PDB file of C-alpha atoms and ligand atoms in Angstrom:
ATOM      1  CA  MET A   1       2.530   2.033  -4.640  1.00 98.00           C
ATOM      2  CA  VAL A   2      -1.198   2.022  -5.720  1.00 98.00           C
ATOM      3  CA  GLY A   3      -3.088  -0.843  -7.519  1.00 98.00           C
ATOM      4  CA  LEU A   4      -4.916  -3.863  -7.559  1.00 98.00           C
ATOM      5  CA  PRO A   5      -3.556  -7.203  -7.001  1.00 98.00           C
ATOM      6  CA  GLY A   6      -1.311  -8.432  -9.952  1.00 98.00           C
ATOM      7  CA  ALA A   7      -0.846  -4.828 -11.215  1.00 98.00           C
ATOM      8  CA  GLY A   8       2.906  -5.244 -10.471  1.00 98.00           C
ATOM      9  CA  LYS A   9       3.150  -3.267  -7.472  1.00 98.00           C
ATOM     10  CA  THR A  10       5.810  -5.436  -5.678  1.00 98.00           C
ATOM     11  CA  THR A  11       7.862  -6.011  -8.833  1.00 98.00           C
ATOM     12  CA  ARG A  12       8.011  -2.265  -9.331  1.00 98.00           C
ATOM     13  CA  ALA A  13       8.739  -1.529  -5.642  1.00 98.00           C
ATOM     14  CA  ARG A  14      11.591  -3.786  -5.775  1.00 98.00           C
ATOM     15  CA  GLN A  15      13.058  -1.816  -8.869  1.00 98.00           C
ATOM     16  CA  LEU A  16      12.421   1.285  -7.010  1.00 98.00           C
ATOM     17  CA  ALA A  17      14.177   0.262  -3.940  1.00 98.00           C
ATOM     18  CA  VAL A  18      17.269  -0.521  -5.689  1.00 98.00           C
ATOM     19  CA  ALA A  19      17.058   2.658  -7.865  1.00 98.00           C
ATOM     20  CA  HIS A  20      16.482   4.928  -4.944  1.00 97.00           C
ATOM     21  CA  ARG A  21      18.460   3.209  -2.101  1.00 98.00           C
ATOM     22  CA  ALA A  22      14.868   2.615  -0.333  1.00 98.00           C
ATOM     23  CA  LEU A  23      13.434   0.524   2.140  1.00 98.00           C
ATOM     24  CA  ARG A  24      10.519  -1.248   0.779  1.00 98.00           C
ATOM     25  CA  PHE A  25       7.487  -2.180   3.004  1.00 98.00           C
ATOM     26  CA  THR A  26       5.334  -5.004   1.441  1.00 98.00           C
ATOM     27  CA  PRO A  27       2.564  -5.833   4.117  1.00 98.00           C
ATOM     28  CA  ASP A  28       1.877  -9.384   2.270  1.00 96.00           C
ATOM     29  CA  GLU A  29       5.525 -10.515   2.942  1.00 97.00           C
ATOM     30  CA  TRP A  30       4.932  -9.849   6.665  1.00 97.00           C
ATOM     31  CA  MET A  31       1.453 -11.192   6.949  1.00 97.00           C
ATOM     32  CA  ILE A  32       2.388 -14.320   5.276  1.00 95.00           C
ATOM     33  CA  ALA A  33       5.579 -14.812   7.520  1.00 96.00           C
ATOM     34  CA  LEU A  34       3.657 -13.692  10.683  1.00 97.00           C
ATOM     35  CA  PHE A  35       0.260 -15.174  10.371  1.00 96.00           C
ATOM     36  CA  GLY A  36       0.042 -17.257   7.019  1.00 94.00           C
ATOM     37  CA  ASP A  37      -3.109 -15.116   6.273  1.00 93.00           C
ATOM     38  CA  PRO A  38      -3.629 -11.845   4.358  1.00 91.00           C
ATOM     39  CA  GLU A  39      -5.821 -10.237   7.036  1.00 93.00           C
ATOM     40  CA  ALA A  40      -5.799 -12.369  10.155  1.00 95.00           C
ATOM     41  CA  GLY A  41      -8.705 -10.692  11.877  1.00 95.00           C
ATOM     42  CA  GLY A  42      -7.768  -7.183  11.468  1.00 94.00           C
ATOM     43  CA  ARG A  43      -3.998  -7.480  11.994  1.00 97.00           C
ATOM     44  CA  ARG A  44      -2.981  -6.260   8.514  1.00 97.00           C
ATOM     45  CA  ASP A  45      -4.284  -2.659   9.698  1.00 97.00           C
ATOM     46  CA  VAL A  46      -2.246  -2.974  12.866  1.00 97.00           C
ATOM     47  CA  LEU A  47       0.781  -4.031  10.954  1.00 97.00           C
ATOM     48  CA  GLU A  48       0.480  -1.336   8.549  1.00 98.00           C
ATOM     49  CA  GLY A  49       0.386   0.999  11.080  1.00 97.00           C
ATOM     50  CA  ARG A  50       3.741  -0.157  12.754  1.00 96.00           C
ATOM     51  CA  LEU A  51       5.170  -0.327   9.250  1.00 97.00           C
ATOM     52  CA  ILE A  52       4.265   3.550   8.598  1.00 97.00           C
ATOM     53  CA  THR A  53       5.649   4.409  12.070  1.00 95.00           C
ATOM     54  CA  VAL A  54       8.930   2.883  10.766  1.00 95.00           C
ATOM     55  CA  ALA A  55       8.758   4.554   7.513  1.00 96.00           C
ATOM     56  CA  LEU A  56       8.454   7.817   9.131  1.00 95.00           C
ATOM     57  CA  GLN A  57      11.350   7.422  11.241  1.00 94.00           C
ATOM     58  CA  ALA A  58      13.170   6.262   8.212  1.00 95.00           C
ATOM     59  CA  VAL A  59      12.493   9.322   6.112  1.00 95.00           C
ATOM     60  CA  ARG A  60      13.195  11.597   9.130  1.00 94.00           C
ATOM     61  CA  VAL A  61      16.824  10.337   8.926  1.00 95.00           C
ATOM     62  CA  GLY A  62      17.023  10.847   5.329  1.00 95.00           C
ATOM     63  CA  THR A  63      16.277   7.196   4.129  1.00 97.00           C
ATOM     64  CA  ASN A  64      13.780   6.698   1.183  1.00 98.00           C
ATOM     65  CA  VAL A  65      10.895   4.142   1.652  1.00 98.00           C
ATOM     66  CA  VAL A  66       8.536   2.573  -0.554  1.00 98.00           C
ATOM     67  CA  LEU A  67       5.331   1.720   0.759  1.00 98.00           C
ATOM     68  CA  ASP A  68       4.043  -1.191  -1.182  1.00 98.00           C
ATOM     69  CA  PHE A  69       0.526  -1.214   0.218  1.00 98.00           C
ATOM     70  CA  GLY A  70      -1.870  -0.955  -2.487  1.00 98.00           C
ATOM     71  CA  LEU A  71      -3.761   1.836  -1.109  1.00 98.00           C
ATOM     72  CA  TRP A  72      -7.145   1.445  -2.674  1.00 98.00           C
ATOM     73  CA  GLY A  73      -8.841   4.520  -0.956  1.00 98.00           C
ATOM     74  CA  ARG A  74      -7.991   8.027  -1.610  1.00 98.00           C
ATOM     75  CA  ASP A  75      -8.273   8.997   2.173  1.00 98.00           C
ATOM     76  CA  GLU A  76      -5.645   6.646   2.742  1.00 98.00           C
ATOM     77  CA  ARG A  77      -3.346   8.160   0.285  1.00 98.00           C
ATOM     78  CA  SER A  78      -4.104  11.689   1.392  1.00 98.00           C
ATOM     79  CA  ALA A  79      -3.473  10.522   5.040  1.00 98.00           C
ATOM     80  CA  LEU A  80      -0.076   9.217   3.827  1.00 97.00           C
ATOM     81  CA  ARG A  81       0.873  12.150   1.828  1.00 98.00           C
ATOM     82  CA  TRP A  82       0.081  14.489   4.745  1.00 97.00           C
ATOM     83  CA  LEU A  83       2.200  12.342   7.145  1.00 96.00           C
ATOM     84  CA  ALA A  84       5.085  12.291   4.982  1.00 96.00           C
ATOM     85  CA  ALA A  85       4.766  16.196   4.486  1.00 95.00           C
ATOM     86  CA  SER A  86       4.646  16.303   8.319  1.00 94.00           C
ATOM     87  CA  VAL A  87       8.013  15.003   8.610  1.00 94.00           C
ATOM     88  CA  GLY A  88       9.349  17.173   5.842  1.00 94.00           C
ATOM     89  CA  ALA A  89       9.688  14.428   3.296  1.00 95.00           C
ATOM     90  CA  PRO A  90       8.587  14.440  -0.441  1.00 96.00           C
ATOM     91  CA  CYS A  91       6.056  11.820  -1.571  1.00 96.00           C
ATOM     92  CA  ARG A  92       5.104  10.358  -4.862  1.00 97.00           C
ATOM     93  CA  VAL A  93       1.892   8.277  -5.615  1.00 98.00           C
ATOM     94  CA  ILE A  94       2.667   5.661  -8.149  1.00 98.00           C
ATOM     95  CA  TYR A  95      -0.290   3.932  -9.683  1.00 98.00           C
ATOM     96  CA  LEU A  96      -0.111   0.863 -11.755  1.00 98.00           C
ATOM     97  CA  PRO A  97      -3.331   0.182 -13.510  1.00 98.00           C
ATOM     98  CA  VAL A  98      -4.229  -3.292 -14.861  1.00 98.00           C
ATOM     99  CA  ALA A  99      -6.897  -4.485 -17.277  1.00 98.00           C
ATOM    100  CA  PRO A 100      -9.152  -7.255 -15.788  1.00 98.00           C
ATOM    101  CA  ASP A 101      -7.718 -10.026 -18.199  1.00 98.00           C
ATOM    102  CA  VAL A 102      -4.112  -9.267 -17.555  1.00 98.00           C
ATOM    103  CA  GLN A 103      -4.728  -9.092 -13.993  1.00 98.00           C
ATOM    104  CA  ARG A 104      -6.235 -12.567 -14.079  1.00 98.00           C
ATOM    105  CA  ALA A 105      -3.439 -13.967 -15.945  1.00 98.00           C
ATOM    106  CA  ARG A 106      -0.874 -12.713 -13.757  1.00 98.00           C
ATOM    107  CA  VAL A 107      -2.363 -13.698 -10.407  1.00 98.00           C
ATOM    108  CA  ALA A 108      -2.950 -16.980 -11.811  1.00 97.00           C
ATOM    109  CA  HIS A 109       0.608 -17.324 -13.144  1.00 97.00           C
ATOM    110  CA  ARG A 110       2.128 -15.880  -9.681  1.00 97.00           C
ATOM    111  CA  GLN A 111      -0.098 -18.503  -7.877  1.00 96.00           C
ATOM    112  CA  VAL A 112       1.456 -21.283  -9.803  1.00 97.00           C
ATOM    113  CA  VAL A 113       5.064 -20.189  -9.762  1.00 97.00           C
ATOM    114  CA  ALA A 114       5.465 -18.293  -6.546  1.00 95.00           C
ATOM    115  CA  PRO A 115       2.573 -19.420  -4.056  1.00 95.00           C
ATOM    116  CA  HIS A 116       4.537 -18.883  -1.103  1.00 93.00           C
ATOM    117  CA  THR A 117       4.522 -15.160  -1.989  1.00 93.00           C
ATOM    118  CA  THR A 118       0.768 -14.583  -2.268  1.00 93.00           C
ATOM    119  CA  PHE A 119      -2.955 -15.805  -1.457  1.00 93.00           C
ATOM    120  CA  PRO A 120      -5.310 -17.686  -3.415  1.00 93.00           C
ATOM    121  CA  MET A 121      -7.670 -14.955  -5.073  1.00 95.00           C
ATOM    122  CA  ALA A 122     -10.942 -16.148  -6.801  1.00 96.00           C
ATOM    123  CA  ASP A 123     -12.102 -14.178  -9.898  1.00 96.00           C
ATOM    124  CA  ALA A 124     -15.112 -13.071  -8.055  1.00 97.00           C
ATOM    125  CA  ASP A 125     -12.896 -11.440  -5.491  1.00 97.00           C
ATOM    126  CA  LEU A 126     -10.875  -9.722  -8.162  1.00 98.00           C
ATOM    127  CA  ASP A 127     -13.963  -8.345  -9.686  1.00 98.00           C
ATOM    128  CA  ALA A 128     -15.256  -7.192  -6.196  1.00 98.00           C
ATOM    129  CA  TRP A 129     -12.046  -5.637  -5.269  1.00 98.00           C
ATOM    130  CA  ARG A 130     -11.909  -3.655  -8.527  1.00 98.00           C
ATOM    131  CA  CYS A 131     -15.399  -2.313  -7.685  1.00 98.00           C
ATOM    132  CA  GLN A 132     -13.848  -1.057  -4.113  1.00 98.00           C
ATOM    133  CA  PHE A 133     -10.690   0.393  -5.591  1.00 98.00           C
ATOM    134  CA  GLN A 134     -10.632   4.367  -6.108  1.00 98.00           C
ATOM    135  CA  GLU A 135      -8.497   5.113  -9.086  1.00 98.00           C
ATOM    136  CA  PRO A 136      -6.152   7.997  -8.327  1.00 98.00           C
ATOM    137  CA  ASP A 137      -6.913  11.002 -10.503  1.00 96.00           C
ATOM    138  CA  ALA A 138      -4.110  12.993 -12.384  1.00 96.00           C
ATOM    139  CA  ALA A 139      -4.279  15.766  -9.480  1.00 95.00           C
ATOM    140  CA  GLU A 140      -3.267  13.148  -6.876  1.00 96.00           C
ATOM    141  CA  LEU A 141      -0.583  11.575  -9.333  1.00 97.00           C
ATOM    142  CA  GLY A 142       0.921  15.048  -9.744  1.00 97.00           C
ATOM    143  CA  GLY A 143       1.235  15.862  -6.082  1.00 94.00           C
ATOM    144  CA  ALA A 144      -1.535  18.398  -5.885  1.00 94.00           C
ATOM    145  CA  ALA A 145      -2.486  19.926  -2.604  1.00 95.00           C
ATOM    146  CA  ILE A 146      -3.801  17.296  -0.066  1.00 96.00           C
ATOM    147  CA  PRO A 147      -7.609  17.699   0.355  1.00 96.00           C
ATOM    148  CA  ALA A 148      -9.210  18.450   3.395  1.00 96.00           C
ATOM    149  CA  PRO A 149      -9.919  15.347   5.697  1.00 97.00           C
ATOM    150  CA  PRO A 150     -13.418  14.027   5.864  1.00 95.00           C
ATOM    151  CA  SER A 151     -15.956  15.811   7.851  1.00 93.00           C
ATOM    152  CA  GLY A 152     -16.034  14.906  11.389  1.00 93.00           C
ATOM    153  CA  SER A 153     -12.303  13.983  11.383  1.00 94.00           C
ATOM    154  CA  ALA A 154     -10.145  16.504  13.213  1.00 93.00           C
ATOM    155  CA  GLY A 155      -7.327  16.230  10.940  1.00 95.00           C
ATOM    156  CA  TRP A 156      -5.351  13.680   8.665  1.00 97.00           C
ATOM    157  CA  ALA A 157      -3.333  12.769  11.835  1.00 95.00           C
ATOM    158  CA  GLN A 158      -6.609  11.738  13.657  1.00 94.00           C
ATOM    159  CA  TRP A 159      -7.970   9.975  10.284  1.00 96.00           C
ATOM    160  CA  ALA A 160      -4.940   7.873  10.160  1.00 97.00           C
ATOM    161  CA  ALA A 161      -4.674   6.903  13.782  1.00 95.00           C
ATOM    162  CA  GLY A 162      -8.111   5.453  13.112  1.00 95.00           C
ATOM    163  CA  ARG A 163      -7.264   3.770   9.975  1.00 97.00           C
ATOM    164  CA  TRP A 164      -4.026   2.416  11.212  1.00 97.00           C
ATOM    165  CA  PRO A 165      -4.713   1.478  15.056  1.00 92.00           C
ATOM    166  CA  SER A 166      -1.184   1.048  15.951  1.00 92.00           C
ATOM    167  CA  LEU A 167      -0.135   4.456  14.556  1.00 92.00           C
ATOM    168  CA  SER A 168      -0.050   6.467  17.706  1.00 67.00           C
ATOM    169  CA  ALA A 169       0.414  10.146  17.744  1.00 48.00           C
ATOM    170  CA  GLY A 170       2.925  10.066  20.289  1.00 50.00           C
ATOM    171  CA  GLU A 171       5.040   7.961  18.291  1.00 52.00           C
ATOM    172  CA  ARG A 172       5.100  10.192  15.347  1.00 48.00           C
ATOM    173  CA  ALA A 173       6.268  13.064  17.281  1.00 43.00           C
TER     174      ALA A 173
HETATM  175  N1  ADP B   1       4.917  -5.082 -16.058  1.00 63.99           N
HETATM  176  C1  ADP B   1       4.794  -6.392 -15.927  1.00 63.99           C
HETATM  177  N2  ADP B   1       4.638  -7.190 -17.184  1.00 63.99           N
HETATM  178  C2  ADP B   1       4.327  -8.619 -16.945  1.00 63.99           C
HETATM  179  N3  ADP B   1       4.256  -9.046 -15.861  1.00 63.99           N
HETATM  180  C3  ADP B   1       4.550  -8.567 -14.678  1.00 63.99           C
HETATM  181  C4  ADP B   1       4.733  -7.112 -14.595  1.00 63.99           C
HETATM  182  N4  ADP B   1       4.898  -6.777 -13.442  1.00 63.99           N
HETATM  183  C5  ADP B   1       4.806  -7.884 -12.612  1.00 63.99           C
HETATM  184  N5  ADP B   1       4.456  -9.048 -13.394  1.00 63.99           N
HETATM  185  C6  ADP B   1       4.268 -10.296 -13.006  1.00 63.99           C
HETATM  186  O1  ADP B   1       2.855 -10.350 -12.374  1.00 63.99           O
HETATM  187  C7  ADP B   1       2.798 -10.982 -11.218  1.00 63.99           C
HETATM  188  C8  ADP B   1       2.048 -10.115 -10.339  1.00 63.99           C
HETATM  189  O2  ADP B   1       3.262  -8.735  -9.871  1.00 63.99           O
HETATM  190  P1  ADP B   1       3.341  -8.336  -8.694  1.00 63.99           P
HETATM  191  O3  ADP B   1       4.475  -7.537  -8.602  1.00 63.99           O
HETATM  192  O4  ADP B   1       3.396  -9.275  -7.432  1.00 63.99           O
HETATM  193  O5  ADP B   1       1.945  -7.574  -8.395  1.00 63.99           O
HETATM  194  P2  ADP B   1       1.357  -7.017  -7.184  1.00 63.99           P
HETATM  195  O6  ADP B   1       2.383  -6.708  -6.243  1.00 63.99           O
HETATM  196  O7  ADP B   1       0.660  -5.594  -7.649  1.00 63.99           O
HETATM  197  O8  ADP B   1       0.150  -8.016  -6.703  1.00 63.99           O
HETATM  198  C9  ADP B   1       4.124 -11.431 -11.152  1.00 63.99           C
HETATM  199  O9  ADP B   1       4.254 -12.806 -11.311  1.00 63.99           O
HETATM  200  C10 ADP B   1       5.040 -10.544 -11.828  1.00 63.99           C
HETATM  201  O10 ADP B   1       6.173 -11.283 -12.079  1.00 63.99           O
HETATM  202 MG1   MG B   2       2.431  -7.274  -4.145  1.00 63.99          MG
END
């Protein structure tokens, strides 16, 4: 799942999980349960690495998985597409765009009706995050060939191990 907060990722991910009998991994749920904080000093990256590791184990034994991560960066998406392919699993990038006014209304509504599922988000944060977000293009959404890893990186496996520290090469094997 790709999109900004309030885009509707978790809502869609729940639907996909039912429709495709899939495991759904929503890091916000884990971060709230474990630490009560969305980042917890970098622990989100560590958590996501473990969730990816479990996701790869699941798809290897034939279970569908929905990674409800947000995935703002193209390289993150490329790395995960590569990891899926490395274990022979088809992979879809699902992007939910959301206009700023709709996003603000949804985030505010969610904060009121389901504060235990989310974190306070200031309008200034939403604006800054939108600037950081790298929107997927048609090629990416259509499952086009995975681009080469960034220069200086030996490959997507190495890039992924740097991005998600708990994703070790040994455990992917
Ligand atoms: N397609 C939609 N139309 C209207 N409201 C939606 C839609 N999808 C989600 N919502 C509502 O918007 C809020 C944010 O949705 P959520 O799935 O939590 O977004 P995300 O996981 O991307 O942050 C929730 O209150 C949800 O009920
Ligand atoms: Mg969500």
